[in-house]
Amino acid sequence: MSSDPLPSLPENRIVVGCGGVGLDFLAAVASYPKPDDKIRSTSLRVQGGGNAGNALTCAARLGLNPRIISKGKGIREEFEADGVDTSFLVVSKDGNSPFTYVIVDNQMKTRTCIHTPGDPPMIPDDLSESTIFSALDGARILYLDGRLPDTAIIVAQEAARKNIPILIDTERQRERIDEFLKLASYAVCSAKFPQVWTEAPSVPSALVSMLLRLPNLRFAIVTLGEDGCIMLERSVNESPELEEIDVDSLLEQLKQRKDDRVAVPTCISSLEARLRAEGIGTVSGRLYIGTAEKIPPSELVDTTGAGDAFIGAVLYALCANMPPEKMLPFAAQVAAAGCRALGARTSLPHRTDPRLASFL
């Protein structure tokens, strides 16, 4: 008999991430300092950070078996303690790991990040072809955060050859981002990225533009912080009988169905339709709104890494074949849990967390 108390773990739990890792030096302050101020921190924490590092730590705590491809030192032990495979982590004898100073403003609930890249940076020669093959062996999905572009594109191209789906985190315009997007099956975007990349007039029309320009893309999600997220999912089989509707109007209809009295994350979805964006085109699919958890002000400590936690949960959801109606509230719940302590990883939930029981 299996001793696993949670038998619903996905069959294939191997996810590979290539991207940023480093150290975060977090200082909470009563309020953000003015120029020339001398103030004291109210609390201090030093822990691992980086988009890929945080997302894979989250995925590991949820029950996946992540492998990290990156470069850095002084961070291996923390990864291994959380169950992240560091076999493909390159360690340089000299130089420094990437690190970030994070100032958390207790009054305004904001965080300010001052990042210093690692030196020497990761280059393609740091990984042999056989190492890349080993890293991707048996993988269910590849996750890229857009960093280490010259190395990541080689890993992504090999994943595409092996028909391994790719999830790209499009936080901002980065080097080679167009190449990554062309290979991606899934995109999780920051609030501003879709409109910046497509030059579309609204978020919904930008999502339509992304799916039209990127035929491999199955869905795109835009994260909006406390306002939740918006997702556009492409139809698997397009039917000519689908109703055509303006995508901006459809979003407004979905917003009217939100119940702002509900504190827990929820999902509202449209029917499958032909979604039209004026001056851009039409794509068949479904539009979703995911709400965020309404965290009581007394419990909201630090939003550092909330987007990374969301992605870690999406990686789990994809491996578990969760439908979007379940995936979006699940990811929002995981992200909210991570906001309740100082640092991106401190309060990331484990799969035994009772707040996740209804999803797992």
XYZ file of C-alpha atoms in Angstrom, residues 107-325:
219
model
C 2.950 51.543 5.726
C 2.166 51.483 1.988
C 2.516 47.696 1.557
C 4.980 48.135 -1.330
C 8.394 46.664 -2.041
C 11.314 48.271 -3.874
C 13.930 46.012 -5.486
C 17.537 46.980 -6.288
C 19.101 44.184 -8.349
C 22.761 43.413 -9.053
C 23.366 40.799 -11.801
C 25.730 37.896 -11.246
C 29.275 38.017 -12.522
C 30.465 36.283 -14.599
C 27.069 35.785 -16.283
C 25.881 32.402 -17.517
C 26.844 31.643 -21.114
C 25.867 28.752 -23.431
C 29.315 27.155 -23.012
C 28.483 26.603 -19.329
C 26.176 23.730 -20.411
C 27.171 20.838 -22.638
C 24.689 19.368 -25.099
C 24.524 16.163 -23.047
C 23.771 18.184 -19.897
C 20.818 19.866 -21.623
C 19.564 16.465 -22.814
C 19.795 15.127 -19.251
C 18.036 18.146 -17.785
C 15.089 17.775 -20.174
C 14.857 13.978 -19.953
C 11.322 13.012 -18.939
C 10.224 16.620 -18.404
C 6.511 17.454 -18.445
C 7.100 21.179 -19.027
C 9.884 23.762 -19.391
C 9.560 27.106 -17.597
C 11.534 30.195 -18.651
C 11.578 33.549 -16.866
C 13.233 35.404 -19.770
C 16.608 35.753 -18.078
C 19.888 34.128 -19.250
C 18.579 34.519 -22.816
C 21.515 33.066 -24.762
C 21.498 29.899 -22.660
C 17.723 29.690 -22.274
C 17.052 29.855 -26.022
C 19.232 26.766 -26.596
C 17.351 24.900 -23.859
C 14.007 26.081 -25.291
C 14.885 24.996 -28.833
C 15.812 21.526 -27.604
C 12.584 21.328 -25.580
C 10.598 22.284 -28.694
C 12.343 19.520 -30.663
C 11.297 17.076 -27.951
C 7.702 18.433 -27.974
C 7.994 19.533 -24.344
C 5.529 22.386 -23.701
C 7.109 25.702 -22.699
C 5.726 28.261 -20.249
C 7.242 31.746 -20.520
C 7.037 34.416 -17.829
C 6.842 37.724 -19.701
C 7.469 40.188 -16.910
C 8.845 42.828 -19.279
C 10.471 43.297 -22.671
C 13.710 41.337 -22.432
C 16.405 40.284 -24.858
C 15.186 37.590 -27.320
C 11.665 37.660 -25.872
C 10.140 37.321 -29.369
C 12.065 34.091 -29.932
C 10.860 32.661 -26.627
C 7.257 33.612 -27.318
C 7.272 31.870 -30.716
C 8.240 28.621 -28.978
C 5.886 28.999 -26.001
C 2.735 27.004 -25.343
C 1.733 29.165 -22.379
C 2.479 32.765 -21.365
C 2.011 34.390 -17.972
C 2.383 38.149 -18.398
C 2.737 41.159 -16.155
C -0.049 43.743 -16.287
C 1.672 45.996 -18.821
C 3.453 43.494 -21.076
C 0.674 42.446 -23.524
C -0.131 46.016 -24.551
C 3.536 47.002 -24.742
C 4.351 43.991 -26.925
C 1.308 44.183 -29.221
C 0.573 47.949 -29.099
C -3.100 47.016 -28.707
C -5.431 49.522 -26.985
C -6.632 47.225 -24.171
C -5.610 44.080 -22.297
C -8.300 41.853 -23.897
C -7.476 43.038 -27.421
C -3.773 42.541 -26.673
C -4.468 38.931 -25.661
C -6.323 38.353 -28.938
C -3.357 39.848 -30.782
C -0.930 37.572 -28.942
C -2.873 34.424 -29.844
C -3.133 35.521 -33.480
C 0.587 36.301 -33.733
C 1.716 33.217 -31.795
C 0.018 30.106 -33.251
C 1.694 27.760 -30.722
C 0.255 29.653 -27.748
C -2.546 27.742 -26.004
C -3.304 30.413 -23.428
C -2.070 33.734 -22.120
C -2.649 35.034 -18.588
C -2.221 38.617 -17.424
C -1.639 38.985 -13.682
C -3.061 42.134 -12.092
C -2.029 41.891 -8.441
C -4.939 42.516 -6.078
C -7.232 42.779 -9.128
C -6.663 39.127 -9.965
C -5.958 38.034 -13.525
C -7.395 37.742 -17.037
C -6.865 34.673 -19.199
C -7.576 33.967 -22.862
C -7.586 30.294 -23.845
C -7.521 29.225 -27.483
C -10.211 26.801 -28.692
C -8.901 23.335 -29.517
C -11.407 22.819 -32.332
C -12.785 25.945 -33.978
C -16.468 25.754 -34.864
C -17.912 28.085 -37.519
C -21.177 28.164 -35.542
C -19.700 30.005 -32.571
C -21.137 33.404 -31.683
C -18.876 36.370 -32.481
C -18.480 38.956 -29.720
C -16.293 41.965 -29.056
C -13.642 40.896 -26.542
C -13.664 44.192 -24.604
C -17.447 44.020 -24.214
C -17.163 40.414 -23.087
C -14.677 41.357 -20.362
C -17.096 43.977 -19.034
C -19.872 41.350 -18.959
C -17.663 38.994 -16.948
C -16.731 41.767 -14.509
C -20.415 42.382 -13.820
C -20.716 38.770 -12.669
C -18.030 39.188 -9.984
C -19.208 39.130 -6.372
C -16.933 41.521 -4.488
C -18.224 40.223 -1.159
C -16.410 36.893 -1.661
C -12.949 36.943 -0.043
C -11.599 33.689 -1.498
C -10.321 33.471 -5.100
C -12.913 32.629 -7.745
C -13.067 32.221 -11.515
C -15.654 33.538 -13.972
C -15.578 32.224 -17.523
C -17.290 32.992 -20.798
C -18.732 30.466 -23.192
C -16.568 29.507 -26.127
C -16.934 32.209 -28.783
C -15.284 33.972 -31.679
C -13.598 36.848 -29.869
C -13.169 39.974 -31.965
C -10.677 42.763 -31.321
C -11.352 45.825 -33.462
C -8.629 46.435 -36.037
C -6.741 43.300 -34.942
C -8.720 40.178 -35.804
C -10.741 37.334 -34.362
C -9.732 34.231 -32.420
C -11.902 31.395 -31.117
C -11.597 30.770 -27.421
C -12.791 31.467 -23.911
C -12.106 34.470 -21.699
C -11.673 34.067 -17.947
C -11.438 36.402 -14.972
C -9.658 35.109 -11.883
C -10.115 37.049 -8.658
C -7.441 37.456 -5.989
C -7.871 36.611 -2.326
C -8.882 39.621 -0.251
C -6.072 39.489 2.297
C -6.855 41.347 5.549
C -4.463 44.331 5.928
C -3.211 42.910 9.210
C -2.060 39.734 7.390
C -0.523 41.357 4.292
C 3.234 41.558 4.942
C 5.199 41.415 1.675
C 4.211 40.908 -1.972
C 7.753 40.009 -3.084
C 7.566 36.938 -5.319
C 3.764 36.774 -5.482
C 3.902 36.494 -9.273
C 6.516 33.741 -9.026
C 4.282 31.814 -6.607
C 1.389 32.199 -9.059
C 3.543 30.685 -11.813
C 4.714 27.854 -9.558
C 1.069 26.982 -8.950
C 0.265 27.200 -12.687
C 3.104 24.740 -13.349
C 1.532 22.348 -10.848
C -1.916 22.874 -12.351
C -0.662 22.066 -15.851
C 0.994 18.869 -14.629
C -2.241 17.928 -12.840
C -4.385 18.786 -15.907
C -6.483 21.239 -13.884
C -9.113 23.101 -15.919
C -8.741 26.914 -15.904
C -11.777 27.285 -13.621
